Tab-separated table of C-alpha atoms and ligand atoms in Angstrom:
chain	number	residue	atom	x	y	z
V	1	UNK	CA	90.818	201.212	-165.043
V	2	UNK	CA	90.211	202.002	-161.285
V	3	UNK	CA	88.634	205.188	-160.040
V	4	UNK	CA	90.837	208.584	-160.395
V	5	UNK	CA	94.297	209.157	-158.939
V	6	UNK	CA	93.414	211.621	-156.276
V	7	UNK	CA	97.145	211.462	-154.188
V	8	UNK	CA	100.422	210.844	-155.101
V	9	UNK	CA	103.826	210.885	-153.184
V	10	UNK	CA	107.461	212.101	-154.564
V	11	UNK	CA	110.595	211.262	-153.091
V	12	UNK	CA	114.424	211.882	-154.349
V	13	UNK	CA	117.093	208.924	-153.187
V	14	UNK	CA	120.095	207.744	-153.514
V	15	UNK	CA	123.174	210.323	-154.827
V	16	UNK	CA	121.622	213.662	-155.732
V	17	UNK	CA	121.983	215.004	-159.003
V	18	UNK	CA	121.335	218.878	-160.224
V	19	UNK	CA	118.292	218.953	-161.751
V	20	UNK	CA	115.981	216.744	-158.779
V	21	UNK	CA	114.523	220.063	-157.774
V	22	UNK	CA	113.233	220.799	-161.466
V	23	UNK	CA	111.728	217.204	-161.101
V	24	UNK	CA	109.781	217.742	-158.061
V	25	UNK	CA	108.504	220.776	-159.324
V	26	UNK	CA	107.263	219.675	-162.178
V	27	UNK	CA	105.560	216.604	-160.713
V	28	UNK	CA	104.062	219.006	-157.645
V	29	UNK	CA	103.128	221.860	-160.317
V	30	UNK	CA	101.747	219.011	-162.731
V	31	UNK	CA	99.945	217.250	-160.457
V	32	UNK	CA	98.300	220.367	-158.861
V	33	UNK	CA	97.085	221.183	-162.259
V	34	UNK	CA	95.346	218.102	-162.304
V	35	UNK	CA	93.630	218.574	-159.461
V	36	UNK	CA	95.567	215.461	-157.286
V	37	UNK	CA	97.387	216.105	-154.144
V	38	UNK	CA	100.988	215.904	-153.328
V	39	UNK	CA	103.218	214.666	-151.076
V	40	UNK	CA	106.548	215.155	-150.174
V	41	UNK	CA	108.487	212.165	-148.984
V	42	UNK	CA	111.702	213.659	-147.297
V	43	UNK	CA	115.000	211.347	-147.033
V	44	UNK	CA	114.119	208.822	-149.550
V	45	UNK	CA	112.579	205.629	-149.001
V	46	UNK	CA	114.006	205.483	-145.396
V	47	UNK	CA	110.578	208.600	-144.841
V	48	UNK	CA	108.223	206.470	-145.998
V	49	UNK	CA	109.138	204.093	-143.021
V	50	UNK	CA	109.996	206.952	-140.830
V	51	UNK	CA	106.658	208.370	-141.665
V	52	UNK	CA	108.921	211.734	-142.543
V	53	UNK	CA	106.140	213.627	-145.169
V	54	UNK	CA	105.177	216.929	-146.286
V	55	UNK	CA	102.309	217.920	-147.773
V	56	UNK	CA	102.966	220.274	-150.952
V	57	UNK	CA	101.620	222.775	-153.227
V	58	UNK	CA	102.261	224.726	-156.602
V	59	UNK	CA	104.068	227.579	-154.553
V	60	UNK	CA	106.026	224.881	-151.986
V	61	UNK	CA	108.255	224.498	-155.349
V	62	UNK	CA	108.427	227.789	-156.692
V	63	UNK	CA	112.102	229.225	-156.830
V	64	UNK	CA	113.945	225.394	-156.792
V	65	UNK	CA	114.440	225.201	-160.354
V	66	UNK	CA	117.238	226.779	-160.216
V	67	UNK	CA	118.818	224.944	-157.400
V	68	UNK	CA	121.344	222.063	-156.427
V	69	UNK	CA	120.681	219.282	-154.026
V	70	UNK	CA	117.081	217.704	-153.600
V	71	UNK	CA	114.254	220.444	-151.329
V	72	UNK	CA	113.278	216.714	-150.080
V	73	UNK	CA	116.680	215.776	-148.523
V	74	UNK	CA	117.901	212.414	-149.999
V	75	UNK	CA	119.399	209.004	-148.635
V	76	UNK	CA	120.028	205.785	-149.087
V	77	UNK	CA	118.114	203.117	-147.027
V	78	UNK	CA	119.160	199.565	-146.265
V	79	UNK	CA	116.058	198.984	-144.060
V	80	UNK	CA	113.518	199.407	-147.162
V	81	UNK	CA	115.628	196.641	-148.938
V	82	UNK	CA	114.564	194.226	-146.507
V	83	UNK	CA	110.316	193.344	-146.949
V	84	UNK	CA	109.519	193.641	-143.138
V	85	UNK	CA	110.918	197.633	-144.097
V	86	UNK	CA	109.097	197.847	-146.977
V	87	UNK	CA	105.827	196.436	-145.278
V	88	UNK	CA	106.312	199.712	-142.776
V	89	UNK	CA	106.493	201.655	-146.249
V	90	UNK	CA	103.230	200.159	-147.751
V	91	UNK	CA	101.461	200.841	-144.825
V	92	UNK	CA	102.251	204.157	-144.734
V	93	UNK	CA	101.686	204.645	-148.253
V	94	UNK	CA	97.850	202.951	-147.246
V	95	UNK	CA	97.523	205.591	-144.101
V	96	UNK	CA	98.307	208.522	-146.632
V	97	UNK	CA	96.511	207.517	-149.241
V	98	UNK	CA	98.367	207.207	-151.623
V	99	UNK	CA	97.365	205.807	-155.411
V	100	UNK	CA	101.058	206.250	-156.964
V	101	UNK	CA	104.605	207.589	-155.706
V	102	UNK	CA	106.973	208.952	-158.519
V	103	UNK	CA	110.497	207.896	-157.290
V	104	UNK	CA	113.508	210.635	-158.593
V	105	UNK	CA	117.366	208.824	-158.090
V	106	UNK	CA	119.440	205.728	-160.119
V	107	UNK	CA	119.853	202.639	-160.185
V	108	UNK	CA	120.035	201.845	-156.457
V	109	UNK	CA	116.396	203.925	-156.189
V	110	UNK	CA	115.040	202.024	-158.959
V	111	UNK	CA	116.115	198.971	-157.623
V	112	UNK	CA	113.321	199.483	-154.296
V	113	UNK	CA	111.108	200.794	-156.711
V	114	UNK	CA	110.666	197.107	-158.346
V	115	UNK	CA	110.970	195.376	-155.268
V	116	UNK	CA	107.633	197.926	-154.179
V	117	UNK	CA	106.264	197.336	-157.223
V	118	UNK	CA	106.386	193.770	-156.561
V	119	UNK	CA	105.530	193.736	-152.987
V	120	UNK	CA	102.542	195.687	-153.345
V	121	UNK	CA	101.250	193.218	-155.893
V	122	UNK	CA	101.507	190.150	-154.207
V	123	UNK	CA	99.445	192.057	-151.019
V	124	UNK	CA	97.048	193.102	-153.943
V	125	UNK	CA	96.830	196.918	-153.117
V	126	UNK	CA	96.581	199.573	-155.229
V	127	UNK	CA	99.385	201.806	-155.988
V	128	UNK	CA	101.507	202.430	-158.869
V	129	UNK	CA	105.623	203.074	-158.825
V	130	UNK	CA	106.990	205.349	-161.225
V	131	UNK	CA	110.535	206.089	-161.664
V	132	UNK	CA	112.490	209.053	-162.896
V	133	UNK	CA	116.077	208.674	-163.712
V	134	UNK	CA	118.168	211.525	-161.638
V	135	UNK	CA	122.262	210.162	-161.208
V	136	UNK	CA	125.293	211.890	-162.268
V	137	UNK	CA	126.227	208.670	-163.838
V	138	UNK	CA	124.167	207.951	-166.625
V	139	UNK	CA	124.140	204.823	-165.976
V	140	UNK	CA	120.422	203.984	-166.189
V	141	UNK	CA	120.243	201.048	-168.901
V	142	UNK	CA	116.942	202.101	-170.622
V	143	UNK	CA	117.524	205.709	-170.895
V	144	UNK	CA	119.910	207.524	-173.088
V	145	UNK	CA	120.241	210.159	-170.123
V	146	UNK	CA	119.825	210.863	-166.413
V	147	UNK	CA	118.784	214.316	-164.992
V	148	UNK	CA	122.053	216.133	-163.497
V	149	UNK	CA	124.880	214.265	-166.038
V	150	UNK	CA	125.610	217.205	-167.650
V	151	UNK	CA	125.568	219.219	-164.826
V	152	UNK	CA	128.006	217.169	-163.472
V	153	UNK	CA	130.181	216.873	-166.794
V	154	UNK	CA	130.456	220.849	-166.617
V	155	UNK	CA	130.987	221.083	-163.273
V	156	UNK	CA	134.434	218.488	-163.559
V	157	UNK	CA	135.056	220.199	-166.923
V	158	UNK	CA	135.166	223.682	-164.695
V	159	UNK	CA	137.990	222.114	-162.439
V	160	UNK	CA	139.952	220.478	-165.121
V	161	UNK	CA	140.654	223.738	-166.968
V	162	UNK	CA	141.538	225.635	-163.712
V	163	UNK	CA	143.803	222.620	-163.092
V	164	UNK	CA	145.378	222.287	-166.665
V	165	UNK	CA	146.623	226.252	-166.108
V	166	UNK	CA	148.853	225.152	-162.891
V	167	UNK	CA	149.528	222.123	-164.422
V	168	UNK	CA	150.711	224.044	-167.574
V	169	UNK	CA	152.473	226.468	-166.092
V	170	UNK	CA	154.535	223.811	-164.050
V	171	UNK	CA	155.088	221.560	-166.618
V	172	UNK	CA	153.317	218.861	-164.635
V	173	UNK	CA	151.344	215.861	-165.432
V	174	UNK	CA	147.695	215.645	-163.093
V	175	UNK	CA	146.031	212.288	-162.160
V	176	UNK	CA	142.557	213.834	-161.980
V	177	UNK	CA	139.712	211.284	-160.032
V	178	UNK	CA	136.057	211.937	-161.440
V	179	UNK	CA	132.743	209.943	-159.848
V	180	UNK	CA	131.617	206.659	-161.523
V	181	UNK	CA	132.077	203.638	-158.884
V	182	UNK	CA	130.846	201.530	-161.686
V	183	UNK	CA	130.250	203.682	-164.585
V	184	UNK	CA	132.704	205.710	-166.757
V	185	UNK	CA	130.320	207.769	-168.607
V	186	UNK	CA	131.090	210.881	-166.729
V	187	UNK	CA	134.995	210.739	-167.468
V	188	UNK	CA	134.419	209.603	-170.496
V	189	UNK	CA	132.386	212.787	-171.608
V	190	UNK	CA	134.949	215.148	-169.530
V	191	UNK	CA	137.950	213.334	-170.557
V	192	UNK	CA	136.800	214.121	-174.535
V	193	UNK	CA	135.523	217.429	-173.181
V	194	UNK	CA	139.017	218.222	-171.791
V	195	UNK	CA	141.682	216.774	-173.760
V	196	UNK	CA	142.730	214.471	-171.834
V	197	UNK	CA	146.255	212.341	-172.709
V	198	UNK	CA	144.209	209.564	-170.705
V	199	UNK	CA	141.269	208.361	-169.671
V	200	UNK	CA	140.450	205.466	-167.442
V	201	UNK	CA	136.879	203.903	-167.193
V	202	UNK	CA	135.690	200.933	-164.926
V	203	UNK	CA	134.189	199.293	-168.436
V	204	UNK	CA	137.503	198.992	-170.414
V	205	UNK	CA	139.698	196.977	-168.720
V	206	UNK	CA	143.402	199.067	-167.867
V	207	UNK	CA	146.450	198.677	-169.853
V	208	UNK	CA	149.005	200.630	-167.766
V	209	UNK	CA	151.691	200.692	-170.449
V	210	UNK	CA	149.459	201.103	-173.356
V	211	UNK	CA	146.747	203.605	-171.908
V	212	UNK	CA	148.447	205.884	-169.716
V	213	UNK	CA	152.439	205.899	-170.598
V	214	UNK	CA	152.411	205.397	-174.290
V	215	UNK	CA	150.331	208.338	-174.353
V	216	UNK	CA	152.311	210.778	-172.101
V	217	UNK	CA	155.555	209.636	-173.842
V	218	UNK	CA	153.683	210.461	-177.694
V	219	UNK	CA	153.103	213.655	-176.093
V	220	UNK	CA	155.951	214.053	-175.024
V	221	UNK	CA	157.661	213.418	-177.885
V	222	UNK	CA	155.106	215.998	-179.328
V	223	UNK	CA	156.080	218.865	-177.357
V	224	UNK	CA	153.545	218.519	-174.568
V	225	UNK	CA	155.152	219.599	-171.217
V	226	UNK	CA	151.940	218.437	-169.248
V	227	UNK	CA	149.801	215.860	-169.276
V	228	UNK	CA	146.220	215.384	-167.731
V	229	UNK	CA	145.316	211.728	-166.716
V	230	UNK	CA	141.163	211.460	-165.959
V	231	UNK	CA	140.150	208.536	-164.154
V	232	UNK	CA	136.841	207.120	-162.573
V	233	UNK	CA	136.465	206.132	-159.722
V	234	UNK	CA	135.576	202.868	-160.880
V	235	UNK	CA	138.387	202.133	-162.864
V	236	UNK	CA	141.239	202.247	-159.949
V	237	UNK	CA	143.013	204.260	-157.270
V	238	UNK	CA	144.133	207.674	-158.658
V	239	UNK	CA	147.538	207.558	-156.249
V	240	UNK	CA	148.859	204.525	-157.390
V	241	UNK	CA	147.878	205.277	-160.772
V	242	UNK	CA	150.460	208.335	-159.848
V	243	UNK	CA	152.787	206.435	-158.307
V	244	UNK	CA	152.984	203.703	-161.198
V	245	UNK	CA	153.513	206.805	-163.796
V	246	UNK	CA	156.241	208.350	-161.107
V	247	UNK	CA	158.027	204.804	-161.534
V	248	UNK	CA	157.596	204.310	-165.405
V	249	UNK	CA	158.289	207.460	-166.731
V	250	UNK	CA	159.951	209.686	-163.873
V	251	UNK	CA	157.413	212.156	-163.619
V	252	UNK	CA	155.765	213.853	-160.473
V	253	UNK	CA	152.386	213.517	-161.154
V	254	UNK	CA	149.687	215.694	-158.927
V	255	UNK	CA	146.559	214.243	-157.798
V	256	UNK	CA	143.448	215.469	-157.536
V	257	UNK	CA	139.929	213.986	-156.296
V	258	UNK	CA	136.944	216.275	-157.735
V	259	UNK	CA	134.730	214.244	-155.519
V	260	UNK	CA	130.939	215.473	-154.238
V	261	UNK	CA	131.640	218.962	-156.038
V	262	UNK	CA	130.395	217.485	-158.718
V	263	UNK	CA	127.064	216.581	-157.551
V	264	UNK	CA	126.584	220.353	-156.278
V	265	UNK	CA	125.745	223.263	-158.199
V	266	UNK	CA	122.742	224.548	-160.290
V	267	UNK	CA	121.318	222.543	-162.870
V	268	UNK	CA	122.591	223.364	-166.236
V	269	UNK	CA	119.616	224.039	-169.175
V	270	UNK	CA	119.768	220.704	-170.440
V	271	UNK	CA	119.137	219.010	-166.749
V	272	UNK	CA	116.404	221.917	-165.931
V	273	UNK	CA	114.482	221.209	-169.521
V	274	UNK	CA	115.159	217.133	-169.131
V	275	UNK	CA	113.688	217.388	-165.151
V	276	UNK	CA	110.623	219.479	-166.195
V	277	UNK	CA	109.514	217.160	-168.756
V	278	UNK	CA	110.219	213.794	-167.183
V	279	UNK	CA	108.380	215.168	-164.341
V	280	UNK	CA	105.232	216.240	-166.380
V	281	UNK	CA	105.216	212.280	-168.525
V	282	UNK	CA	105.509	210.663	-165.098
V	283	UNK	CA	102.422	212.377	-163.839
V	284	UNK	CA	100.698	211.677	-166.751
V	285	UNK	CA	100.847	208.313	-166.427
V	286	UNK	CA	100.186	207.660	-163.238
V	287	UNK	CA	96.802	209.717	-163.922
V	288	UNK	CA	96.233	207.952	-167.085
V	289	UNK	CA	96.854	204.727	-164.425
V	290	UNK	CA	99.396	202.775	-166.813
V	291	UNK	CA	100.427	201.064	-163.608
V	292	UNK	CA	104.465	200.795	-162.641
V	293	UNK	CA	106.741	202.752	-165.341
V	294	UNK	CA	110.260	203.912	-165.731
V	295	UNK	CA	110.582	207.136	-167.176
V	296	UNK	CA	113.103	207.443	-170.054
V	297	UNK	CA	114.857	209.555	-172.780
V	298	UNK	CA	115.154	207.966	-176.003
V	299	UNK	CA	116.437	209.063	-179.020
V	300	UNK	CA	115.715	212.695	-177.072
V	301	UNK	CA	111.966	212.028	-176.369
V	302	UNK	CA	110.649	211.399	-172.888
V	303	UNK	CA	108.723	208.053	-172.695
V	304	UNK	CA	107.354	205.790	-169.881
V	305	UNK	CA	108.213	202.046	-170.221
V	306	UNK	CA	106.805	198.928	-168.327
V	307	UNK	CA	108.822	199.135	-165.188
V	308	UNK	CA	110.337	195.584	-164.853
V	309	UNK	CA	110.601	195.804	-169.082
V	310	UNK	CA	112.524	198.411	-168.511
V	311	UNK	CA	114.811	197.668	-165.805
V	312	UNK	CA	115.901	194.646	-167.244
V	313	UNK	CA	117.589	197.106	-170.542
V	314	UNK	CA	120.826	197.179	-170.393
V	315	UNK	CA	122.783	200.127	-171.600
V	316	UNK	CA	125.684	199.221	-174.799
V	317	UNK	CA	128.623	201.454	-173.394
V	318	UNK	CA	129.654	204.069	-176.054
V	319	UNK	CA	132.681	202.579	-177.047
V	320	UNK	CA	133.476	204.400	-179.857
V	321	UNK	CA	133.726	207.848	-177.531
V	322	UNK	CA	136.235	206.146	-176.326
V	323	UNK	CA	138.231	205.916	-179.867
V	324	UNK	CA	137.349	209.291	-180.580
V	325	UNK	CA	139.036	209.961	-177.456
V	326	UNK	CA	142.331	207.896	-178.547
V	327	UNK	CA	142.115	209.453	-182.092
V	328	UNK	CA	141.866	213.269	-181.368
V	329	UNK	CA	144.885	213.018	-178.487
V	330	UNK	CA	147.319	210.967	-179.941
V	331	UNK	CA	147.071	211.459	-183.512
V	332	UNK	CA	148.573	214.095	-185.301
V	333	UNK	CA	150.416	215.544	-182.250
V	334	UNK	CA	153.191	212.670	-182.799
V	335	UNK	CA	154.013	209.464	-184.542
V	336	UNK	CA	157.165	207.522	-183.631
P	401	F6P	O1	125.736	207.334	-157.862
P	401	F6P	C1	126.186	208.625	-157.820
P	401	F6P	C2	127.520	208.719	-157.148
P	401	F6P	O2	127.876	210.071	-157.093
P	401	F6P	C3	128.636	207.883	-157.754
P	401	F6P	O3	129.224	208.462	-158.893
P	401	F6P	C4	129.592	207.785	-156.615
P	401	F6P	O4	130.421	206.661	-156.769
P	401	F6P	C5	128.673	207.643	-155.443
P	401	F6P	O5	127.457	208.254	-155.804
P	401	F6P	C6	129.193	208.278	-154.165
P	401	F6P	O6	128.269	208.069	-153.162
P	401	F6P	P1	128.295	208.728	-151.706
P	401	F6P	O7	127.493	209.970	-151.779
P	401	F6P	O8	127.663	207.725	-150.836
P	401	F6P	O9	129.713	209.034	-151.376
């Protein structure tokens, strides 16, 4: 074990997620209580080549736990995927001082993470990588959760019921487009959350007739005058998803793209509780000098994994959500 951390950095990237804030603070606030310095890396990886810093304190986070969006400003950078950008990056980590940076975002954070991790090894400096999981997604394989998914869910759940009362009241069937380029974890969890007749996830490929009319007709052969169709992004386009139900079943479906609402708002309890203590493990190990970790919630506790152990887990989709799903909105309401 080397001498004591005395410096660390902390940086949000990639999408932001309610509940970032509530990491940094806890990092800042539980780093400061160990007597090591932080710094604030502002727009991701891109300010560590940018040299874009701030230096902060226990009372630079104080009122943020309650807010959306990231204090640090987020991005995503293609220059720090490339080494000759990530050489700029290690330097600057060497002119700071650095001994560890705790990296908040998903996949596509945790992916420059590891290829630090890795770069800094080969040069045979000394600084350690740990990540913290932060995406709306949930699509981090070695953790059960990410900070902000259930902010998001409630936030899409929010819009759904305001749109099932128009929808309702005009008889209407809504085609309803909720984030998750590659993951469906997020409609999955609002589509059971809402009721939907439908749901359509990028990890189950799409039966047209099966999975979306099938299901409006037992509906509508239930009595249901409207019908609410959640897709992910992922999983195809929302208007011709309208379109084909327009053509199948002679219906004038509405559309409706929730979009980057969903990555606003304040953090619900669950993201506030989940930042605050993923923050505190990920300062503990870089003090107790574990080396490069992954921060993760398993089976509800907060644990820090071998970094390129852990980003080689791959996540089992929750298939059986998906039944659920099936089972709750088209049984019982009709069987032909
Ligand atoms: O990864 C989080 C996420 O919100 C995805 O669900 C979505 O596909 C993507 O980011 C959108 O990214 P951008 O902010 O670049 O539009």
């Amino acid at each position: 074990m080397g001498d004591k951390i005395k410096r660390i950095g902390v940086l949000t990237s990639g999408g932001d997620a309610p509940g970032m804030n509530a990491a940094v603070r806890a990092v800042v606030r539980t780093a400061v209580g160990q007597g090591i310095e932080c710094i604030g890396i502002r727009r991701g990886w891109s300010g560590l080549i940018t040299n874009d810093f701030v230096r902060l304190d226990g009372s630079s986070v104080s009122r943020i736990i309650n807010r959306g969006g990231t204090m640090l400003y987020t991005a995503r950078s293609e220059e720090f995927m490339d080494p000759v950008g990530r050489e700029k990056a290690i330097s600057t980590c060497k002119l700071l001082g650095l001994d560890g940076i705790v990296a908040i975002g998903g996949d596509g954070t945790f992916k420059g993470a590891l290829a630090l991790s890795r770069q800094v090894a080969e040069k045979g400096q000394r600084l350690s990588v740990v990540g913290i999981p932060a995406t709306i997604d949930n699509d981090i394989g070695c953790s059960h959760y990410t900070i902000g998914f259930d902010s998001a869910c409630n936030t899409a759940i929010e819009c759904i019921d305001k749109l099932r009362d128009t929808m309702q009241s005009h008889e209407r069937c809504s085609v309803v487009e909720v984030m998750g380029r590659h993951a469906g974890y997020l409609a999955l969890y609002v589509g059971l959350a809402v009721g939907a007749t439908s749901v359509l996830i990028p990890e189950r490929s799409v039966d047209f007739e099966n999975d979306v009319v099938e299901n409006i007709r037992r509906a509508r052969l239930a009595g249901t005058t409207h019908y609410m169709v959640v897709v992910a992004e992922g999983a195809g386009s929302v208007y011709d998803i309208a379109s084909q139900i327009k053509n199948s079943l002679g219906i004038d479906p509405r559309v409706t793209v929730l979009g980057h609402i969903q990555r606003g708002g304040a953090p619900s309890a669950r993201d506030r509780e989940t930042a605050s203590r993923m923050g505190y493990v990920a300062v503990q190990s870089l003090a107790s000098q574990k080396g490069n970790r992954i921060i993760a919630s398993v089976d509800g506790r907060i644990v820090d994994l071998d970094m390129e152990e852990a980003l080689a887990m791959t996540k089992q989709f929750q298939m059986e959500r998906y039944n659920i799903l099936e089972a709750l909105t088209n049984n019982g309401i009709s069987r032909i």
